[in-house]
Coordinates of C-alpha atoms in Angstrom, one line a residue:
M1 CA -5.3 14.7 -4.5
G2 CA -4.5 11.5 -2.5
V3 CA -5.3 10.5 1.2
G4 CA -3.8 7.8 3.1
V5 CA -4.7 6.3 6.6
A6 CA -2.5 4.5 8.9
D7 CA -1.3 4.8 12.4
Y8 CA 2.5 5.8 11.4
D9 CA 3.8 6.1 15.0
S10 CA 2.0 3.1 16.8
D11 CA 0.0 5.3 19.1
G12 CA -3.1 3.5 18.4
R13 CA -4.7 6.6 16.7
P14 CA -5.0 6.4 12.7
D15 CA -3.1 9.4 11.1
L16 CA -3.6 11.1 7.7
F17 CA -1.0 11.7 4.7
V18 CA -2.3 13.9 2.2
T19 CA -0.9 14.6 -1.3
N20 CA -1.0 18.2 -2.8
D21 CA -0.7 19.2 -6.5
A22 CA 2.4 21.6 -6.5
S23 CA 2.2 22.3 -3.0
Y24 CA 3.5 21.0 0.2
N25 CA 2.0 17.6 1.4
F26 CA 0.2 17.3 4.6
L27 CA 0.7 14.7 7.7
F28 CA -1.9 15.1 10.2
H29 CA -1.0 13.6 13.4
N30 CA -4.0 12.1 15.4
L31 CA -3.7 13.5 19.0
G32 CA -7.1 11.7 19.9
N33 CA -9.2 15.0 20.4
K34 CA -7.5 16.9 17.5
F35 CA -5.2 16.7 14.4
E36 CA -1.9 18.2 14.5
E37 CA -0.1 19.2 10.9
V38 CA 3.6 18.0 11.2
A39 CA 4.6 17.2 7.8
F40 CA 8.0 19.1 7.8
N41 CA 9.0 17.9 11.2
A42 CA 8.4 14.6 9.9
G43 CA 10.1 15.0 6.7
V44 CA 7.2 14.4 4.2
A45 CA 6.2 17.9 3.3
L46 CA 8.6 18.2 0.1
T47 CA 10.8 15.7 -2.0
E48 CA 14.2 15.0 -1.7
D49 CA 15.0 17.9 -4.0
G50 CA 13.0 20.4 -2.0
G51 CA 10.7 21.5 -4.4
F52 CA 6.9 21.2 -5.4
I53 CA 5.9 18.3 -7.5
S54 CA 2.2 17.1 -8.7
G55 CA 1.6 14.5 -6.0
M56 CA -1.3 12.3 -7.1
G57 CA -2.5 9.0 -5.6
L58 CA -0.5 7.0 -2.5
D59 CA -0.4 4.0 -0.5
F60 CA 0.4 4.4 3.5
R61 CA 1.7 1.0 4.4
D62 CA 4.4 -1.1 5.6
Y63 CA 6.6 -2.5 2.6
N64 CA 9.7 -3.2 4.3
N65 CA 8.1 -5.6 7.3
D66 CA 9.5 -3.5 9.9
G67 CA 6.1 -2.9 11.4
F68 CA 6.0 0.8 10.6
P69 CA 3.7 2.0 7.9
D70 CA 5.7 3.7 4.9
I71 CA 4.3 6.1 2.1
A72 CA 4.7 5.8 -1.8
Y73 CA 3.1 8.5 -3.8
V74 CA 3.2 9.3 -7.4
A75 CA 3.3 12.4 -9.9
L76 CA 4.0 13.4 -13.2
N77 CA 7.1 13.0 -15.6
N78 CA 10.4 14.2 -14.3
Q79 CA 9.2 14.5 -10.9
T80 CA 9.8 10.9 -9.5
F81 CA 7.7 8.6 -7.5
P82 CA 8.6 9.6 -4.1
L83 CA 9.5 6.5 -1.5
L84 CA 9.2 7.4 2.1
Q85 CA 10.4 4.9 4.9
N86 CA 9.3 5.0 8.3
T87 CA 12.2 5.4 10.6
G88 CA 10.0 4.1 13.7
K89 CA 10.8 7.1 15.5
G90 CA 8.1 9.4 14.5
D91 CA 9.4 10.6 11.1
F92 CA 10.4 9.6 7.5
Q93 CA 13.3 9.3 5.8
E94 CA 13.1 9.5 1.7
V95 CA 14.8 6.8 0.0
T96 CA 13.4 7.5 -3.8
T97 CA 17.1 7.4 -5.2
P98 CA 18.9 4.8 -3.1
S99 CA 16.1 2.5 -3.6
G100 CA 16.0 3.1 -7.2
M101 CA 12.8 4.2 -7.5
R102 CA 13.9 7.7 -8.8
E103 CA 15.7 6.0 -11.9
A104 CA 13.0 3.7 -12.7
S105 CA 10.1 6.4 -12.6
I106 CA 11.8 9.7 -13.6
K107 CA 10.1 9.4 -17.0
M108 CA 6.7 8.3 -16.0
A109 CA 3.5 10.0 -15.0
G110 CA 1.6 8.4 -12.4
Y111 CA -1.8 9.0 -10.9
G112 CA -2.7 5.5 -8.9
A113 CA -0.7 3.5 -6.6
G114 CA -1.1 0.7 -4.1
F115 CA 0.9 -1.5 -2.0
Y116 CA 0.1 -5.1 -2.8
D117 CA 2.3 -8.5 -2.9
F118 CA 1.3 -9.4 -6.5
D119 CA 3.8 -12.7 -6.4
N120 CA 3.0 -13.7 -3.0
D121 CA 6.6 -13.8 -2.0
G122 CA 6.0 -11.8 1.2
W123 CA 7.1 -8.3 0.0
K124 CA 4.7 -5.7 -1.1
D125 CA 5.1 -4.7 -4.6
L126 CA 3.7 -1.2 -6.0
F127 CA 1.2 -0.9 -8.8
V128 CA 0.8 2.3 -10.6
T129 CA -1.7 3.9 -13.0
R130 CA 0.2 6.0 -15.6
G131 CA -1.0 8.5 -18.3
H132 CA 0.1 12.1 -19.1
V133 CA -2.0 14.9 -17.8
E134 CA -2.2 16.6 -20.9
S135 CA -4.5 15.5 -23.9
M136 CA -2.4 17.2 -26.6
P137 CA 0.8 15.8 -27.6
V138 CA 3.7 17.6 -25.5
P139 CA 7.4 17.2 -27.1
G140 CA 9.4 14.6 -25.5
A141 CA 6.8 12.8 -23.6
E142 CA 4.2 10.0 -24.0
I143 CA 0.7 11.1 -23.7
D144 CA -0.7 7.2 -23.2
E145 CA 1.4 5.3 -20.9
Y146 CA 1.4 1.6 -19.8
N147 CA 0.8 1.0 -16.3
T148 CA 3.7 -0.6 -14.4
V149 CA 4.7 -2.6 -11.3
F150 CA 7.6 -2.0 -9.3
R151 CA 8.6 -5.2 -7.5
N152 CA 9.9 -5.0 -4.1
P153 CA 13.3 -6.4 -3.7
G154 CA 12.9 -7.4 -0.3
K155 CA 16.0 -6.9 2.2
S156 CA 18.3 -6.0 -0.5
G157 CA 18.9 -4.8 -4.1
K158 CA 16.8 -2.0 -5.9
W159 CA 12.8 -1.6 -6.9
G160 CA 12.3 -2.4 -10.6
A161 CA 9.9 -1.3 -12.7
M162 CA 8.1 -4.1 -14.9
T163 CA 5.9 -3.1 -17.4
A164 CA 6.3 -5.3 -20.4
E165 CA 7.4 -8.3 -18.2
A166 CA 4.1 -8.2 -16.2
G167 CA 2.1 -8.2 -19.3
L168 CA 0.8 -4.9 -19.2
T169 CA 1.7 -3.9 -22.7
A170 CA -0.7 -6.4 -24.2
V171 CA -3.3 -3.5 -24.6
P172 CA -2.6 0.0 -26.0
G173 CA -1.4 2.6 -23.2
G174 CA -3.7 5.4 -22.4
R175 CA -4.3 8.3 -19.8
H176 CA -4.9 6.2 -16.5
R177 CA -6.1 7.4 -13.3
G178 CA -8.0 5.3 -10.9
C179 CA -7.1 1.9 -9.5
A180 CA -8.6 -0.7 -7.3
F181 CA -7.3 -4.1 -6.0
G182 CA -8.9 -7.4 -4.8
D183 CA -8.5 -11.1 -5.8
L184 CA -11.3 -11.4 -8.3
D185 CA -11.2 -14.8 -9.0
G186 CA -10.2 -16.5 -5.5
D187 CA -7.1 -18.1 -6.6
G188 CA -4.9 -16.0 -4.0
R189 CA -3.1 -13.3 -6.3
I190 CA -4.4 -9.6 -6.2
D191 CA -5.8 -8.4 -9.4
V192 CA -6.6 -4.9 -10.4
V193 CA -9.2 -2.5 -12.0
A194 CA -7.7 0.5 -13.8
T195 CA -9.8 3.2 -15.0
A196 CA -8.5 5.8 -18.3
L197 CA -10.0 8.8 -19.5
G198 CA -12.0 8.5 -22.9
A199 CA -11.4 4.7 -22.7
D200 CA -12.8 1.5 -21.2
A201 CA -11.8 0.3 -17.8
E202 CA -9.3 -2.5 -17.6
I203 CA -9.2 -5.6 -15.7
W204 CA -5.6 -7.0 -15.1
M205 CA -5.9 -10.6 -13.7
D206 CA -2.6 -11.6 -11.8
R207 CA -1.2 -14.7 -13.5
S208 CA 2.3 -14.6 -11.6
K209 CA 4.0 -18.1 -12.1
G210 CA 5.6 -19.5 -9.4
S211 CA 3.6 -17.4 -6.8
G212 CA 3.9 -18.3 -3.5
H213 CA 1.6 -19.3 -0.5
W214 CA -1.3 -16.7 0.7
L215 CA -3.4 -15.8 3.4
D216 CA -6.5 -13.6 3.3
I217 CA -8.2 -12.1 6.4
G218 CA -11.5 -10.9 6.5
L219 CA -12.4 -8.8 9.4
R220 CA -15.9 -8.3 10.9
G221 CA -15.9 -5.9 13.9
I222 CA -18.5 -6.0 16.9
K223 CA -17.0 -3.2 19.3
S224 CA -14.9 -1.5 16.5
N225 CA -16.5 -0.3 13.3
R226 CA -18.3 -3.2 11.2
D227 CA -15.5 -3.4 8.5
G228 CA -12.6 -3.6 10.8
I229 CA -11.1 -0.4 9.4
G230 CA -7.9 0.7 11.2
A231 CA -7.3 -3.0 12.5
S232 CA -3.5 -3.8 12.2
V233 CA -2.5 -7.3 11.6
K234 CA 0.8 -9.2 12.1
V235 CA 1.7 -12.6 10.6
I236 CA 4.3 -14.7 11.7
S237 CA 5.6 -17.5 9.4
D238 CA 9.1 -19.5 9.3
S239 CA 10.3 -17.2 6.9
G240 CA 9.8 -13.8 9.1
T241 CA 7.1 -11.3 10.4
Q242 CA 5.0 -9.5 8.1
Y243 CA 2.6 -6.4 8.9
N244 CA -0.6 -5.1 7.2
H245 CA -3.6 -3.1 8.0
M246 CA -7.2 -2.8 7.1
T247 CA -7.6 0.4 5.1
T248 CA -10.1 1.3 2.2
S249 CA -7.8 4.3 1.6
V250 CA -5.9 3.4 -1.5
G251 CA -4.7 4.6 -5.0
Y252 CA -6.3 8.1 -6.7
A253 CA -10.0 8.5 -6.7
S254 CA -10.6 5.4 -5.9
S255 CA -10.8 2.8 -2.8
S256 CA -10.3 -0.8 -2.4
D257 CA -12.0 -2.9 0.3
G258 CA -10.5 -6.0 2.2
P259 CA -9.8 -8.6 2.9
V260 CA -6.2 -8.0 4.4
H261 CA -4.0 -9.8 2.1
F262 CA -0.7 -11.7 2.9
G263 CA 1.7 -13.4 0.6
L264 CA 3.7 -16.1 2.4
G265 CA 6.1 -17.4 -0.2
A266 CA 7.1 -21.1 0.5
D267 CA 5.4 -21.2 3.8
K268 CA 2.3 -23.4 4.3
L269 CA 1.4 -22.1 7.7
A270 CA 1.0 -18.9 9.7
K271 CA 2.3 -20.0 13.2
T272 CA 0.5 -16.6 14.7
V273 CA -2.0 -14.1 13.1
E274 CA -2.1 -11.2 15.5
I275 CA -5.0 -8.5 15.1
Q276 CA -5.1 -5.4 17.1
W277 CA -8.6 -4.1 16.6
P278 CA -9.4 -0.4 16.8
S279 CA -11.4 -1.0 19.9
G280 CA -7.8 -1.8 21.6
I281 CA -8.6 -5.7 21.9
V282 CA -5.8 -7.8 20.7
Q283 CA -6.9 -11.2 19.2
V284 CA -4.4 -14.0 18.5
L285 CA -4.7 -17.0 16.1
K286 CA -2.4 -20.0 16.1
D287 CA -1.4 -22.2 13.4
V288 CA -3.4 -21.1 10.4
A289 CA -3.3 -22.8 7.1
A290 CA -1.9 -21.1 4.2
D291 CA -4.0 -20.7 0.9
Q292 CA -7.4 -19.5 2.4
L293 CA -9.6 -16.8 3.1
I294 CA -10.3 -16.7 6.8
H295 CA -13.0 -14.5 8.4
V296 CA -12.7 -13.4 11.9
T297 CA -15.2 -11.5 14.2
E298 CA -13.7 -9.6 16.7
P299 CA -14.3 -10.9 20.3
A300 CA -16.5 -8.7 22.7
S301 CA -13.9 -8.2 25.5
Q302 CA -10.1 -8.8 25.8
S303 CA -11.1 -11.6 28.4
A304 CA -12.9 -13.2 25.4
A305 CA -10.1 -12.9 23.1
K306 CA -7.7 -14.7 25.8
S307 CA -10.3 -17.4 26.6
S308 CA -10.5 -18.4 22.9
L309 CA -6.9 -19.4 23.0
R310 CA -7.4 -22.0 25.5

């Protein structure tokens, strides 16, 4: 139902996480010459309850700023939206209950999901498109649902569901499915396009008040693929270090292009931007001003990348 791509063990090769409907999830570890399915060993084959759920869309991205991609995926009513935290040791720990995500999501049905920093505070939030799988009334369940943003609490606290607070009840609910993300009006805040069955698509413009500073990084590969897919990006500012990577594999029956987005909170400057290209070239930029989109072209070689710093 969903496929996420990220280098979860930092070996320089992108891996694949796949959600399945009422079956085991897959995690395909990239060995270079083949993929090895390791979901059970990595702790992501089943949820914390040990049962099958209807896994739908997902995002495979670092949400806690430790440098290791985590996983969030969504499912149907009474199945929760599992949150899998990368231990940095080649496996994952499910934190759905202690993080507050279980309580917040248990009554919801979700299809699309994406980790993006909607208020630019430096922590990626989770947007979920919602709607029941059935079209006919189901006792005790809503068919048409509102979309929801789960706000990332940062280093402490629990994830909270923001629906009315985020303005997502402004239109009638629906059986939402796909979602795509991007800054549609160039104001540094991530907007969302959502689809629904039998209804018009919805465009949700991010109008978060008190939003922080931001930096968008557009990539152009030379030795790597043209769009820089698979490149990992580290940004260091006064508030700390963040990680993201270039991927289009986000959500459910959808994809989202770059640039790679970072919220910087109160920081007006990124002291360091480090890009690890799929080719292996590491490129470093210094003292990059916030609140802009920068276009970065991959150097032809590692020596060229180093000479550009002089």
